[in-house]
XYZ file of C-alpha atoms in Angstrom:
557
model
C 25.642 7.076 35.778
C 25.552 9.471 33.598
C 25.076 12.758 35.306
C 22.215 14.990 33.224
C 22.016 17.386 36.521
C 22.499 20.111 33.742
C 19.234 18.998 32.154
C 17.513 19.480 34.856
C 15.311 22.660 35.539
C 16.424 25.794 37.575
C 13.779 27.956 38.519
C 11.210 26.676 41.460
C 8.039 27.410 38.735
C 10.163 25.078 35.877
C 10.629 22.602 38.584
C 6.770 22.598 39.730
C 5.799 22.461 35.927
C 7.970 20.011 34.975
C 7.701 17.218 37.395
C 3.786 17.570 37.068
C 4.297 16.892 33.175
C 6.423 13.759 33.787
C 4.241 12.694 36.545
C 1.678 12.504 33.473
C 3.536 11.139 30.654
C 4.501 8.462 33.107
C 1.656 7.911 35.120
C -0.782 4.842 34.616
C -3.540 4.677 31.915
C -6.725 5.303 33.223
C -8.520 2.327 31.000
C -7.524 -1.093 33.005
C -5.272 -3.291 32.260
C -8.881 -5.836 31.656
C -10.032 -3.663 29.362
C -6.946 -2.979 27.642
C -6.635 -6.503 27.000
C -9.987 -6.935 25.879
C -10.088 -4.454 23.620
C -7.267 -5.692 21.754
C -8.787 -9.154 21.589
C -11.705 -7.166 19.851
C -9.474 -5.627 17.266
C -8.058 -8.813 16.495
C -11.339 -10.675 16.498
C -11.671 -9.644 13.129
C -9.652 -10.022 10.992
C -8.550 -13.376 9.575
C -6.230 -16.156 11.727
C -3.195 -15.163 9.485
C -3.342 -11.224 9.523
C -4.576 -11.630 13.451
C -1.830 -12.791 14.378
C 0.510 -10.523 12.180
C -1.452 -7.254 13.821
C -0.528 -8.876 16.961
C 3.119 -7.829 16.742
C 2.228 -5.024 15.887
C -0.105 -3.712 18.664
C 1.340 -3.109 22.106
C 0.386 -3.108 26.404
C 2.843 -0.509 27.643
C 5.107 -2.329 30.103
C 7.737 -0.584 31.646
C 9.445 -3.720 33.335
C 10.112 -5.479 30.114
C 13.492 -3.605 29.597
C 13.502 -4.909 25.711
C 9.783 -4.670 25.047
C 8.962 -5.048 21.405
C 7.545 -3.990 18.882
C 6.757 -4.325 14.825
C 7.107 -1.147 12.492
C 7.786 -0.850 8.900
C 6.518 -3.827 7.648
C 3.764 -3.911 4.382
C 0.302 -2.861 5.509
C -2.147 -6.045 4.560
C -3.905 -6.174 1.613
C -7.541 -4.300 2.112
C -6.776 -2.372 5.366
C -7.192 0.716 4.806
C -4.410 3.070 6.787
C -2.912 6.525 7.595
C 0.291 5.349 5.425
C 0.894 7.251 2.053
C 3.947 6.209 -0.645
C 7.098 7.131 -1.040
C 6.320 9.710 -3.638
C 4.352 11.382 -1.194
C 7.563 11.265 1.617
C 10.161 12.386 -1.335
C 8.536 15.038 -2.641
C 5.678 15.853 -0.108
C 7.726 15.888 2.350
C 11.645 16.342 2.576
C 11.994 18.040 -0.320
C 8.937 20.156 -1.440
C 9.299 22.633 1.854
C 12.748 24.255 0.016
C 10.904 27.250 -1.431
C 13.474 29.029 -4.150
C 13.460 25.542 -5.499
C 11.556 24.316 -8.870
C 10.077 21.051 -8.317
C 8.674 19.178 -11.036
C 6.344 16.046 -11.024
C 6.904 13.227 -13.329
C 3.544 11.656 -14.202
C -0.091 11.795 -13.799
C -0.870 15.067 -12.695
C -3.145 13.506 -10.203
C 0.113 12.977 -8.036
C 1.513 16.614 -8.502
C -1.950 17.682 -7.023
C -1.391 15.372 -4.332
C 1.686 16.585 -2.981
C 1.127 20.423 -3.729
C 0.767 22.678 -0.586
C -0.881 19.881 1.447
C 1.340 20.469 4.385
C 1.436 23.588 5.158
C 5.036 24.252 4.561
C 5.636 27.987 5.143
C 8.361 30.198 3.187
C 9.707 33.320 3.692
C 10.052 35.211 0.132
C 13.511 36.349 0.340
C 15.029 39.470 -1.603
C 16.108 37.517 -4.271
C 12.368 37.048 -4.974
C 12.319 33.858 -5.568
C 9.601 31.561 -4.493
C 8.110 28.967 -5.909
C 6.260 27.361 -3.418
C 2.835 27.996 -4.371
C 3.142 26.411 -7.433
C 2.084 22.570 -9.233
C 4.537 21.951 -11.636
C 4.223 18.491 -13.644
C 4.476 16.343 -16.616
C 1.260 15.402 -16.584
C 1.174 11.668 -17.863
C -1.090 10.977 -20.484
C -1.728 7.421 -21.689
C 0.116 7.737 -24.537
C 3.504 8.686 -22.676
C 2.848 5.883 -20.925
C 3.276 3.761 -23.866
C 5.511 5.516 -25.990
C 7.709 7.407 -23.087
C 7.591 10.141 -20.968
C 11.175 11.057 -21.155
C 11.005 14.208 -24.149
C 8.027 15.709 -22.325
C 9.855 15.637 -18.901
C 12.925 17.422 -20.720
C 10.555 19.750 -22.775
C 9.441 20.700 -18.676
C 12.513 21.154 -17.449
C 13.446 23.773 -19.915
C 10.205 25.475 -19.668
C 10.289 26.028 -15.837
C 13.595 27.289 -16.176
C 13.150 29.533 -19.092
C 9.554 31.270 -17.947
C 11.010 32.486 -15.036
C 13.119 35.075 -13.473
C 15.250 35.095 -11.197
C 15.674 31.471 -12.512
C 15.327 28.663 -9.648
C 18.570 27.562 -7.565
C 18.251 24.022 -8.342
C 15.507 21.941 -10.298
C 14.149 18.116 -9.021
C 12.493 15.879 -10.433
C 10.220 13.345 -8.763
C 9.318 9.892 -10.270
C 5.827 8.504 -9.683
C 4.810 4.672 -10.218
C 4.198 4.770 -14.461
C 7.601 6.306 -14.256
C 9.151 3.598 -12.767
C 6.780 0.845 -14.371
C 7.813 1.939 -17.890
C 11.723 2.576 -17.312
C 11.989 6.511 -17.847
C 15.526 7.439 -17.475
C 15.097 10.693 -15.266
C 18.646 10.809 -13.829
C 20.359 10.957 -17.448
C 17.655 13.434 -18.243
C 18.497 15.124 -15.227
C 22.587 15.148 -15.775
C 21.962 15.719 -19.618
C 20.114 19.017 -18.012
C 22.481 20.012 -15.236
C 25.178 20.641 -18.363
C 22.814 22.037 -20.432
C 21.291 24.433 -17.932
C 24.235 25.327 -16.068
C 22.346 24.685 -12.106
C 21.780 21.122 -10.286
C 18.608 19.692 -11.505
C 18.413 16.164 -9.121
C 16.484 13.191 -9.777
C 14.900 11.427 -7.044
C 13.420 8.206 -8.004
C 11.131 8.161 -5.787
C 8.075 5.783 -7.407
C 5.114 5.503 -4.782
C 5.847 1.865 -4.825
C 9.311 1.999 -3.348
C 9.358 0.280 0.445
C 6.561 -0.010 2.373
C 5.254 3.562 3.412
C 6.103 7.234 3.220
C 9.390 6.341 4.927
C 11.248 4.879 1.877
C 10.815 8.397 0.518
C 12.400 10.548 3.233
C 15.452 7.948 2.789
C 15.534 8.762 -0.771
C 14.987 12.432 -0.729
C 18.285 12.513 2.217
C 20.236 10.307 -0.140
C 20.000 12.980 -2.994
C 20.473 15.850 -1.183
C 23.855 14.718 0.661
C 24.789 13.528 -2.979
C 23.991 16.813 -4.985
C 23.244 19.636 -2.397
C 24.968 18.675 1.030
C 29.235 20.646 0.834
C 28.835 21.509 -2.602
C 30.040 25.282 -1.483
C 33.867 25.090 -1.214
C 34.501 28.677 -1.114
C 32.809 29.453 2.229
C 35.890 27.990 4.687
C 33.874 28.768 8.347
C 30.837 30.088 9.881
C 31.679 31.328 13.109
C 29.566 31.810 16.295
C 27.460 28.573 17.868
C 25.936 27.790 14.653
C 23.281 24.736 14.116
C 21.183 22.944 11.231
C 17.570 21.888 12.366
C 16.582 18.565 10.711
C 13.297 17.320 10.431
C 11.843 20.129 10.622
C 8.761 21.599 7.976
C 8.045 24.972 9.430
C 4.090 24.263 9.522
C 2.273 26.508 10.373
C 5.456 28.321 11.115
C 7.038 26.188 13.573
C 10.445 26.967 12.794
C 10.312 30.857 13.056
C 9.549 30.264 16.630
C 12.217 27.845 17.381
C 15.120 30.248 15.450
C 13.180 33.201 17.241
C 14.814 31.157 20.897
C 17.688 30.008 19.125
C 18.795 33.376 17.839
C 17.623 35.133 21.643
C 20.140 32.650 23.873
C 22.938 33.392 20.534
C 22.189 30.160 18.459
C 22.259 30.843 14.610
C 20.985 28.363 12.114
C 22.579 27.151 9.347
C 20.107 25.148 6.930
C 16.891 24.024 7.872
C 15.413 20.745 6.145
C 13.533 21.643 5.474
C 11.027 24.116 6.493
C 11.749 27.490 5.286
C 15.314 26.055 3.561
C 17.080 27.906 1.170
C 19.312 26.027 -1.246
C 22.371 27.830 -0.535
C 21.750 27.124 2.976
C 21.403 23.617 2.196
C 25.259 23.743 0.568
C 27.168 24.715 3.243
C 25.244 22.517 6.383
C 28.302 21.101 6.440
C 29.671 23.523 8.138
C 27.537 24.130 11.291
C 28.814 22.716 14.453
C 25.791 20.233 15.316
C 22.660 18.851 14.031
C 19.639 18.843 15.515
C 17.033 16.393 14.535
C 13.751 16.634 15.153
C 11.972 14.033 12.932
C 13.969 11.196 13.727
C 12.313 8.725 11.075
C 12.668 11.528 7.983
C 16.258 13.096 8.281
C 18.344 10.148 10.758
C 19.823 9.161 7.348
C 21.484 12.557 6.762
C 22.239 13.221 10.313
C 23.966 10.222 9.896
C 25.812 10.205 6.882
C 27.190 13.906 7.811
C 28.465 12.856 10.589
C 30.128 10.226 8.763
C 31.718 12.489 6.435
C 32.207 15.784 7.999
C 32.301 14.950 11.253
C 29.333 16.879 12.532
C 27.460 15.435 15.148
C 23.681 15.172 15.943
C 21.330 15.575 18.861
C 17.839 14.594 18.984
C 15.903 17.532 20.333
C 11.846 17.585 20.715
C 10.931 21.415 20.008
C 6.680 20.733 20.671
C 6.264 21.501 24.486
C 7.447 24.055 26.964
C 9.561 21.652 29.008
C 10.820 19.441 26.786
C 11.895 22.654 24.282
C 13.729 23.954 27.423
C 15.661 20.138 27.700
C 16.305 20.661 23.993
C 17.802 24.043 23.911
C 20.034 22.936 27.541
C 21.544 19.797 25.240
C 22.666 22.526 22.846
C 24.336 24.568 25.719
C 25.984 21.281 26.785
C 27.356 20.347 23.735
C 29.153 23.513 22.561
C 30.117 23.982 26.960
C 30.920 27.751 26.654
C 29.836 29.840 30.076
C 28.529 32.579 28.616
C 26.049 30.760 26.576
C 24.787 28.314 28.599
C 24.037 31.806 31.431
C 22.330 33.333 28.308
C 20.535 29.587 27.431
C 19.254 30.294 31.071
C 18.544 33.422 31.299
C 16.369 32.692 28.072
C 14.692 30.132 29.321
C 13.842 31.392 32.770
C 11.782 34.520 31.049
C 10.266 32.619 28.295
C 9.083 29.773 30.888
C 7.652 32.020 33.653
C 5.736 33.900 30.820
C 4.385 30.801 29.088
C 3.490 28.802 32.065
C 1.285 31.903 33.073
C -0.279 31.762 30.389
C -0.942 28.213 30.175
C -2.491 27.833 34.256
C -6.016 29.144 32.765
C -6.411 26.497 30.324
C -4.312 23.782 32.372
C -7.620 23.941 34.969
C -9.824 23.350 32.164
C -7.847 20.453 30.188
C -6.327 18.600 33.309
C -7.426 15.267 33.465
C -8.272 14.789 29.943
C -7.517 11.602 27.825
C -5.359 12.238 24.197
C -4.987 9.025 20.825
C -2.269 10.288 19.180
C -1.448 8.825 15.101
C 1.329 10.891 13.483
C 3.586 10.860 11.833
C 7.421 9.920 12.399
C 8.180 11.632 15.451
C 4.975 13.876 16.249
C 3.410 11.094 18.173
C 6.335 11.112 20.802
C 6.735 15.061 20.380
C 3.236 15.853 21.089
C 2.865 13.676 24.285
C 5.033 16.696 25.889
C 3.178 19.111 24.682
C -0.391 17.031 26.375
C 1.537 16.628 29.193
C 2.117 19.967 29.477
C -1.703 20.618 29.924
C -2.320 17.912 32.073
C -3.820 15.770 29.467
C -2.210 12.146 29.261
C -1.964 10.076 26.065
C -3.714 6.652 26.548
C -2.910 5.328 22.861
C -0.181 6.337 20.363
C 1.230 5.023 17.414
C 3.086 5.870 13.992
C 1.735 6.012 10.576
C 5.566 4.986 9.125
C 7.895 4.547 11.952
C 10.630 2.166 12.586
C 11.362 0.310 15.384
C 13.842 2.457 16.580
C 11.658 5.378 16.635
C 9.386 3.506 18.976
C 12.254 1.906 21.055
C 14.937 4.084 20.117
C 18.216 3.310 18.590
C 19.943 0.652 20.850
C 16.920 -1.491 19.035
C 19.071 -1.145 15.273
C 21.301 -4.366 15.839
C 18.333 -6.223 16.291
C 16.168 -4.872 13.264
C 15.664 -7.590 10.263
C 16.655 -6.157 6.765
C 13.614 -7.421 4.649
C 14.062 -7.221 0.840
C 11.898 -3.936 1.260
C 14.231 -2.052 3.373
C 16.991 -3.867 0.756
C 15.035 -1.989 -2.115
C 16.177 1.897 -0.897
C 19.494 2.752 -1.816
C 22.470 2.507 0.941
C 25.026 5.237 0.670
C 28.862 4.038 1.421
C 29.979 6.794 3.152
C 33.554 7.517 4.818
C 35.144 10.904 5.936
C 35.821 13.351 3.545
C 39.814 13.742 3.500
C 39.944 17.264 3.586
C 36.490 18.623 4.970
C 36.796 16.007 7.448
C 36.245 18.308 10.734
C 34.963 16.584 13.974
C 33.705 20.055 15.643
C 34.510 18.866 19.178
C 38.132 16.734 20.764
C 37.464 13.798 20.599
C 36.823 12.870 24.259
C 34.562 15.346 24.582
C 32.134 13.625 21.630
C 33.434 10.435 23.572
C 31.605 12.062 26.961
C 28.712 13.592 25.075
C 27.807 10.187 23.716
C 27.935 8.492 27.586
C 25.593 11.285 28.985
C 23.150 10.913 25.956
C 24.016 14.624 24.636
C 24.591 13.522 20.860
C 23.618 10.634 18.750
C 20.946 8.884 21.426
C 16.884 8.397 20.905
C 16.161 6.330 23.316
C 12.100 6.432 20.858
C 8.803 6.781 22.437
C 7.983 3.656 23.993
C 9.898 4.831 27.425
C 7.696 7.402 27.385
C 4.484 6.056 27.506
C 3.247 4.815 30.919
C 2.123 1.297 32.558
C -1.027 0.219 30.266
C -1.233 2.841 27.672
C -1.267 1.752 23.974
C 0.842 1.166 21.179
C -0.883 1.097 17.957
C 1.837 1.032 14.629
C 0.046 1.867 11.339
C -3.530 1.929 12.833
C -6.011 0.941 10.719
C -9.698 2.428 10.610
C -11.296 -0.361 11.972
C -8.928 -0.654 14.967
C -9.357 3.295 15.209
C -13.010 2.518 15.667
C -13.150 0.464 18.455
C -10.588 2.180 20.362
C -12.802 4.841 20.103
C -16.022 3.409 20.746
C -13.940 1.188 23.598
C -11.536 3.772 25.497
C -13.912 7.629 24.330
C -10.925 9.524 24.644
C -11.348 13.305 25.011
C -9.270 14.573 21.926
C -7.521 13.056 19.194
C -4.559 14.446 17.185
C -3.936 12.652 13.942
C -3.843 13.797 9.876
C -6.527 14.380 7.682
C -7.390 10.865 6.249
C -8.972 10.174 9.235
C -10.116 13.232 10.889
C -13.833 13.624 9.914
C -14.071 10.298 10.104
C -13.442 10.818 14.147
C -15.339 14.134 14.241
C -18.683 12.311 13.332
C -18.075 9.904 16.606
C -18.428 13.764 18.142
C -14.747 13.380 19.391
C -12.754 16.651 18.761
C -10.278 15.504 16.057
C -6.543 18.012 16.018
C -4.420 17.643 12.570
C -1.263 17.132 13.362
C -0.030 16.911 9.624
C -0.560 20.610 8.719
C -2.271 21.946 11.815
C -5.555 22.720 10.230
C -5.031 26.464 9.592
C -3.325 26.871 12.952
C 0.261 27.195 14.382
C 2.907 27.646 15.307
C 2.425 25.313 17.749
C 6.581 24.607 18.500
C 8.310 26.478 21.171
C 6.552 28.568 24.283
C 4.779 30.775 22.383
C 3.365 27.732 20.212
C 2.614 25.950 23.341
C 0.061 28.948 24.303
C -1.179 28.856 20.451
C -1.504 25.213 21.147
C -3.579 25.121 24.495
C -5.680 28.036 23.071
C -6.665 25.834 20.209
C -6.951 22.182 22.011
C -9.492 24.118 24.758
C -11.723 24.842 21.997
C -12.196 21.700 20.992
C -12.383 19.758 24.009
C -14.533 22.483 25.987
C -16.368 23.329 23.491
C -20.551 22.641 23.507
C -20.678 21.925 19.179
C -19.414 18.082 19.323
C -21.774 16.474 22.152
C -24.407 17.474 19.547
C -23.156 15.557 16.431
C -24.525 12.556 15.404
C -23.005 10.263 13.088
C -25.064 9.561 9.679
C -25.305 5.890 11.290
C -26.790 7.478 14.353
C -30.198 9.177 13.167
């Protein structure tokens, strides 16, 4: 049996609050099992028999006694069903690559695609001393009908040269992102990128992230990871070592300033961030990422590929963390301290946690009184539907239905599901890089026997997924449709729904507040200790505000 006492709360304040949070998360759903089953039946009755059979595998009632409970995920959406999903291009440019502010990101395609991926995520970026910051710009080749007929590669080269010549200082790198028409007409963006790299003397990186690749934006994440790994990671060959307790933040996109709050606490503990992928990230830091001692993976789905490849090539292990929620944050920081196993660092971490938790808990107390017992639906991204359950539980709020838009089974069931996942044609459409240990730079950051012990303790290289943290009879719905959301709202009547912009206003027409958790509406940060307090204020105003009680949908008038 693994000894995880190092992760346990240390002060009376923390112990009591952590126990209360755990009880909320693992408690049974307040909705009876019978009503939950009836609701699932009502959802499926609206579909043709073939579609209903398929969807039934994506809608699962949680049963903790079923050790290997499975859910279908990462499968094509049935044509005609409206879901929250995006495309591969959105996942590549809009999520993973776009937040790098000192690079110019050019969309090769129609202007609508570029506009769609421009500033929709509220990624925050601080301009450095060199003055490079193009995050507020939207660069596009603006393909027209004649370009589709005759090819757009010359237009692309012209666009890259113009972007390079117009700005001073010059960008650190230029990225090219293909949209659907580009893949269909066969423009050789990789050849163009290679030619322009030699011509301009800076890395021009092309991503074949045509929207139709894969079944969702998840494919774009994978493509972005591959591109970073091949063209950016490890390209700094001058820096031999970065001293101290060093980490990379991975799968953290600095929505509303989240990364800055995380880095504040890490720095206070004496932990240095080398690179962030990708919120507030810089090109130079990314090229040095292989020198960090460990990768901290926030969004498992969007960045696990690169974390795994970096471990194989450079010997940099990864820790699955969650910096959303007071006690999730504390547990994650303790994992980092356990990894380094330095008495001075551990003591400093406990000192910081004691101070930060006491302050945050004192500020949350009043909000918790008004929010305890409220119910929540969560339909967000790749990991946020899991992460935010911790923060809602800190506030005494129970998540009764949750699901991801673009997750794979391991995001629900944990990485133990990987051997059982069938590789289909859509998955084979995405390149799998063959990675081997670097003969010169493979440098495990801890001795082999220590790494093995850390794996046994599930400190590194492990993610148990969302499912184990959901209570009995709660509902998991993968890739939810608007029809399914409507039925669930009418039957379960939640107090709040955390979701995305595509269904935010549909939800609010039901008179139920929706917290937009893709770009935080206009709030944030919500990560870390101060972020938890910001979130509590926001949620309290929504749940306990009076406006929603007077709203009637147009069809009710």
